[in-house]
Amino acid sequence: MAAKLIDGKEVAAAVLTEATALVERVIAAGVTPGLAVVLVGEDPASQSYVSMKERDCAAVGIMSVDYRRPASITQPELEDLVATCNADPSIHGILVQMPLPSHLNAEAVIACIDPEKDVDGFHPVNLGRLIRGVPGFRACTPWGVMRMLDHYGLDPAGKRAVVVGRSTIVGKPQALMLLERDATVTICHSRTPDLAAVCREADILVAAVGRPKMLDGSFVKPGAVVIDVGINRTDAGLVGDVDFDSVMPVAGHLTPVPGGVGPMTRAMLVHNSAVAAARAAGIEPSL
Ligand code: NDP
């Protein structure tokens, strides 16, 4: 038996179709959705991510406003730029591309973003809303994973979920979102003893580690749902944190890399940006 592939491109297309419909309503209400995209420095990977995000937004009718700044920008200058975007009524979402150059304090910059424009869902207020279980912008990658599970009818309620990784942008919010949907959740990290044994307890296993192919078939309970968040550039190309070939015969469902979680992260940013603009237009979206 081989696992059923979870097609991130297909789910992302469904999310983008909903976002397009929402943006049409926003524009009909007289508001042009606007996303401020702040890119500091010349990192080629960041430049390419930003271009992709701007293209995705343009495709559904969200206008991006590009703020490219040299790596020499100071903390106060960057915080002023964010404050300007906060105050600009034509801007509904603000994206500050990470990582920032090391002389800048990313946490402080994120904290400056108006939580109602925080389409990445990284602001402490939005993380706090997630913990409290109230509406707010959710971080795009783990939120995209939840949409994938829903799309395939994989209800986390009552299931054992194991999340490997405890970062603020993926692992921790992922665990909270699974908990919010009534899974029994374990979070693992680099100090977890006998990781494979813990992972084998999972009905839903999420790998967000950043180590190529680290979770092989011996980490997987037969029939489990395996979500590979990892994106690792290797000589052999892009690979996930999951060893696809050895997990495929064991898992029940599996996300590929590429074509799994990656497209969902991009789609959920568009979703969040559309929602931010809708709220500014007085529309409370049902998404
Ligand atoms: P971080 O480096 O911030 O976090 C990695 C986590 O993995 C840490 O909590 C770390 O533990 C844990 N870890 C590292 N080594 C081990 C190990 N040997 N055993 C168990 N746990 C371990 O990464 P991110 O959360 O930002 O990203 C994780 C992966 O997801 C990366 O490959 C990244 O590229 C990818 N990613 C993909 C996205 C997408 O759109 N598909 C979006 C964002 C990220 P500890 O805390 O103890 O150090």
PDB file of N, CA, C and O and ligand atoms in Angstrom, residues 141 164-167 169-170 189-190 195 208-211 214 229-232 241 261-262 265, ligand 1:
ATOM      1  N   THR A 141       1.998  29.181   7.379  1.00  0.00           N
ATOM      2  CA  THR A 141       2.382  27.784   7.118  1.00  0.00           C
ATOM      3  C   THR A 141       1.524  26.808   7.935  1.00  0.00           C
ATOM      4  O   THR A 141       0.885  25.913   7.352  1.00  0.00           O
ATOM      5  N   VAL A 164       7.147  17.920  15.156  1.00  0.00           N
ATOM      6  CA  VAL A 164       8.592  17.949  15.400  1.00  0.00           C
ATOM      7  C   VAL A 164       9.094  19.320  14.974  1.00  0.00           C
ATOM      8  O   VAL A 164       9.054  19.669  13.788  1.00  0.00           O
ATOM      9  N   GLY A 165       9.548  20.102  15.947  1.00  0.00           N
ATOM     10  CA  GLY A 165       9.955  21.491  15.712  1.00  0.00           C
ATOM     11  C   GLY A 165       9.129  22.405  16.590  1.00  0.00           C
ATOM     12  O   GLY A 165       7.925  22.175  16.768  1.00  0.00           O
ATOM     13  N   ARG A 166       9.782  23.413  17.185  1.00  0.00           N
ATOM     14  CA  ARG A 166       9.065  24.308  18.108  1.00  0.00           C
ATOM     15  C   ARG A 166       9.347  25.772  17.793  1.00  0.00           C
ATOM     16  O   ARG A 166       9.459  26.604  18.706  1.00  0.00           O
ATOM     17  N   SER A 167       9.508  26.085  16.495  1.00  0.00           N
ATOM     18  CA  SER A 167       9.737  27.492  16.152  1.00  0.00           C
ATOM     19  C   SER A 167       8.437  28.272  16.330  1.00  0.00           C
ATOM     20  O   SER A 167       7.339  27.700  16.365  1.00  0.00           O
ATOM     21  N   ILE A 169       7.262  30.337  14.167  1.00  0.00           N
ATOM     22  CA  ILE A 169       6.510  30.518  12.913  1.00  0.00           C
ATOM     23  C   ILE A 169       5.860  29.226  12.428  1.00  0.00           C
ATOM     24  O   ILE A 169       4.926  29.267  11.650  1.00  0.00           O
ATOM     25  N   VAL A 170       6.369  28.074  12.879  1.00  0.00           N
ATOM     26  CA  VAL A 170       5.759  26.815  12.419  1.00  0.00           C
ATOM     27  C   VAL A 170       5.357  25.917  13.604  1.00  0.00           C
ATOM     28  O   VAL A 170       4.175  25.715  13.878  1.00  0.00           O
ATOM     29  N   HIS A 189      11.498  18.315  19.871  1.00  0.00           N
ATOM     30  CA  HIS A 189      12.561  19.248  19.495  1.00  0.00           C
ATOM     31  C   HIS A 189      13.892  18.528  19.601  1.00  0.00           C
ATOM     32  O   HIS A 189      13.931  17.299  19.786  1.00  0.00           O
ATOM     33  N   SER A 190      14.975  19.291  19.530  1.00  0.00           N
ATOM     34  CA  SER A 190      16.297  18.649  19.436  1.00  0.00           C
ATOM     35  C   SER A 190      16.692  17.927  20.724  1.00  0.00           C
ATOM     36  O   SER A 190      17.618  17.130  20.721  1.00  0.00           O
ATOM     37  N   LEU A 195      13.215  10.123  19.627  1.00  0.00           N
ATOM     38  CA  LEU A 195      12.253  10.839  18.783  1.00  0.00           C
ATOM     39  C   LEU A 195      11.418   9.886  17.930  1.00  0.00           C
ATOM     40  O   LEU A 195      10.202  10.061  17.792  1.00  0.00           O
ATOM     41  N   ALA A 208       8.736  19.752  11.014  1.00  0.00           N
ATOM     42  CA  ALA A 208       9.166  21.130  10.737  1.00  0.00           C
ATOM     43  C   ALA A 208      10.512  21.329  11.411  1.00  0.00           C
ATOM     44  O   ALA A 208      10.649  22.026  12.410  1.00  0.00           O
ATOM     45  N   VAL A 209      11.514  20.674  10.869  1.00  0.00           N
ATOM     46  CA  VAL A 209      12.808  20.549  11.527  1.00  0.00           C
ATOM     47  C   VAL A 209      13.914  21.307  10.786  1.00  0.00           C
ATOM     48  O   VAL A 209      14.776  21.942  11.401  1.00  0.00           O
ATOM     49  N   GLY A 210      13.903  21.205   9.448  1.00  0.00           N
ATOM     50  CA  GLY A 210      14.981  21.804   8.669  1.00  0.00           C
ATOM     51  C   GLY A 210      16.176  20.884   8.523  1.00  0.00           C
ATOM     52  O   GLY A 210      17.299  21.347   8.387  1.00  0.00           O
ATOM     53  N   ARG A 211      15.933  19.561   8.551  1.00  0.00           N
ATOM     54  CA  ARG A 211      17.010  18.578   8.341  1.00  0.00           C
ATOM     55  C   ARG A 211      16.570  17.602   7.255  1.00  0.00           C
ATOM     56  O   ARG A 211      15.588  16.873   7.441  1.00  0.00           O
ATOM     57  N   MET A 214      15.149  13.655   7.496  1.00  0.00           N
ATOM     58  CA  MET A 214      15.478  13.121   8.824  1.00  0.00           C
ATOM     59  C   MET A 214      14.468  12.065   9.304  1.00  0.00           C
ATOM     60  O   MET A 214      14.833  11.093   9.953  1.00  0.00           O
ATOM     61  N   VAL A 229       6.797  19.796   6.361  1.00  0.00           N
ATOM     62  CA  VAL A 229       6.919  21.251   6.197  1.00  0.00           C
ATOM     63  C   VAL A 229       8.308  21.623   5.666  1.00  0.00           C
ATOM     64  O   VAL A 229       8.500  22.664   5.055  1.00  0.00           O
ATOM     65  N   GLY A 230       9.265  20.743   5.853  1.00  0.00           N
ATOM     66  CA  GLY A 230      10.665  21.073   5.560  1.00  0.00           C
ATOM     67  C   GLY A 230      10.923  21.464   4.118  1.00  0.00           C
ATOM     68  O   GLY A 230      10.330  20.905   3.197  1.00  0.00           O
ATOM     69  N   ILE A 231      11.772  22.451   3.954  1.00  0.00           N
ATOM     70  CA  ILE A 231      12.275  22.811   2.623  1.00  0.00           C
ATOM     71  C   ILE A 231      13.786  22.901   2.761  1.00  0.00           C
ATOM     72  O   ILE A 231      14.295  23.811   3.421  1.00  0.00           O
ATOM     73  N   ASN A 232      14.478  21.947   2.203  1.00  0.00           N
ATOM     74  CA  ASN A 232      15.944  21.912   2.315  1.00  0.00           C
ATOM     75  C   ASN A 232      16.535  21.866   0.914  1.00  0.00           C
ATOM     76  O   ASN A 232      16.160  21.021   0.105  1.00  0.00           O
ATOM     77  N   ASP A 241      11.842  17.341   5.159  1.00  0.00           N
ATOM     78  CA  ASP A 241      12.400  16.753   6.386  1.00  0.00           C
ATOM     79  C   ASP A 241      12.046  15.269   6.484  1.00  0.00           C
ATOM     80  O   ASP A 241      12.520  14.571   7.382  1.00  0.00           O
ATOM     81  N   VAL A 261       3.306  21.572   1.326  1.00  0.00           N
ATOM     82  CA  VAL A 261       3.018  22.701   2.233  1.00  0.00           C
ATOM     83  C   VAL A 261       3.427  24.046   1.598  1.00  0.00           C
ATOM     84  O   VAL A 261       2.782  25.069   1.843  1.00  0.00           O
ATOM     85  N   GLY A 262       4.482  24.040   0.780  1.00  0.00           N
ATOM     86  CA  GLY A 262       4.985  25.302   0.196  1.00  0.00           C
ATOM     87  C   GLY A 262       3.895  26.119  -0.485  1.00  0.00           C
ATOM     88  O   GLY A 262       3.690  27.303  -0.145  1.00  0.00           O
ATOM     89  N   THR A 265       1.539  27.787   2.061  1.00  0.00           N
ATOM     90  CA  THR A 265       2.037  28.976   2.766  1.00  0.00           C
ATOM     91  C   THR A 265       1.762  30.224   1.927  1.00  0.00           C
ATOM     92  O   THR A 265       1.266  31.242   2.422  1.00  0.00           O
TER      93      THR A 265
HETATM   94  P1  NDP B   1      13.777  26.407  12.955  1.00  0.00           P
HETATM   95  O1  NDP B   1      15.196  26.168  12.630  1.00  0.00           O
HETATM   96  O2  NDP B   1      13.356  27.714  13.508  1.00  0.00           O
HETATM   97  O3  NDP B   1      13.264  25.274  13.955  1.00  0.00           O
HETATM   98  C1  NDP B   1      13.633  23.941  13.771  1.00  0.00           C
HETATM   99  C2  NDP B   1      13.111  23.125  14.909  1.00  0.00           C
HETATM  100  O4  NDP B   1      13.513  21.781  14.695  1.00  0.00           O
HETATM  101  C3  NDP B   1      13.654  23.547  16.270  1.00  0.00           C
HETATM  102  O5  NDP B   1      12.602  23.585  17.197  1.00  0.00           O
HETATM  103  C4  NDP B   1      14.658  22.461  16.603  1.00  0.00           C
HETATM  104  O6  NDP B   1      14.727  22.133  17.968  1.00  0.00           O
HETATM  105  C5  NDP B   1      14.087  21.266  15.884  1.00  0.00           C
HETATM  106  N1  NDP B   1      15.154  20.320  15.575  1.00  0.00           N
HETATM  107  C6  NDP B   1      16.320  20.560  14.944  1.00  0.00           C
HETATM  108  N2  NDP B   1      17.053  19.430  14.880  1.00  0.00           N
HETATM  109  C7  NDP B   1      16.333  18.469  15.461  1.00  0.00           C
HETATM  110  C8  NDP B   1      16.547  17.097  15.703  1.00  0.00           C
HETATM  111  N3  NDP B   1      17.661  16.481  15.323  1.00  0.00           N
HETATM  112  N4  NDP B   1      15.590  16.396  16.346  1.00  0.00           N
HETATM  113  C9  NDP B   1      14.434  17.004  16.732  1.00  0.00           C
HETATM  114  N5  NDP B   1      14.168  18.318  16.509  1.00  0.00           N
HETATM  115  C10 NDP B   1      15.110  19.026  15.899  1.00  0.00           C
HETATM  116  O7  NDP B   1      12.987  26.085  11.596  1.00  0.00           O
HETATM  117  P2  NDP B   1      11.544  26.556  11.076  1.00  0.00           P
HETATM  118  O8  NDP B   1      10.488  26.119  12.013  1.00  0.00           O
HETATM  119  O9  NDP B   1      11.608  27.960  10.643  1.00  0.00           O
HETATM  120  O10 NDP B   1      11.456  25.679   9.739  1.00  0.00           O
HETATM  121  C11 NDP B   1      11.480  24.268   9.775  1.00  0.00           C
HETATM  122  C12 NDP B   1      11.539  23.742   8.361  1.00  0.00           C
HETATM  123  O11 NDP B   1      10.383  24.164   7.674  1.00  0.00           O
HETATM  124  C13 NDP B   1      12.709  24.259   7.539  1.00  0.00           C
HETATM  125  O12 NDP B   1      13.094  23.259   6.616  1.00  0.00           O
HETATM  126  C14 NDP B   1      12.125  25.420   6.766  1.00  0.00           C
HETATM  127  O13 NDP B   1      12.799  25.673   5.554  1.00  0.00           O
HETATM  128  C15 NDP B   1      10.750  24.893   6.511  1.00  0.00           C
HETATM  129  N6  NDP B   1       9.739  25.908   6.290  1.00  0.00           N
HETATM  130  C16 NDP B   1       8.893  25.680   5.267  1.00  0.00           C
HETATM  131  C17 NDP B   1       7.883  26.531   5.006  1.00  0.00           C
HETATM  132  C18 NDP B   1       6.956  26.204   3.883  1.00  0.00           C
HETATM  133  O14 NDP B   1       6.308  27.086   3.365  1.00  0.00           O
HETATM  134  N7  NDP B   1       6.852  24.925   3.498  1.00  0.00           N
HETATM  135  C19 NDP B   1       7.693  27.774   5.772  1.00  0.00           C
HETATM  136  C20 NDP B   1       8.584  27.888   6.913  1.00  0.00           C
HETATM  137  C21 NDP B   1       9.583  26.980   7.137  1.00  0.00           C
HETATM  138  P3  NDP B   1      15.301  23.158  19.092  1.00  0.00           P
HETATM  139  O15 NDP B   1      14.207  24.145  19.312  1.00  0.00           O
HETATM  140  O16 NDP B   1      15.548  22.289  20.262  1.00  0.00           O
HETATM  141  O17 NDP B   1      16.534  23.768  18.488  1.00  0.00           O
END
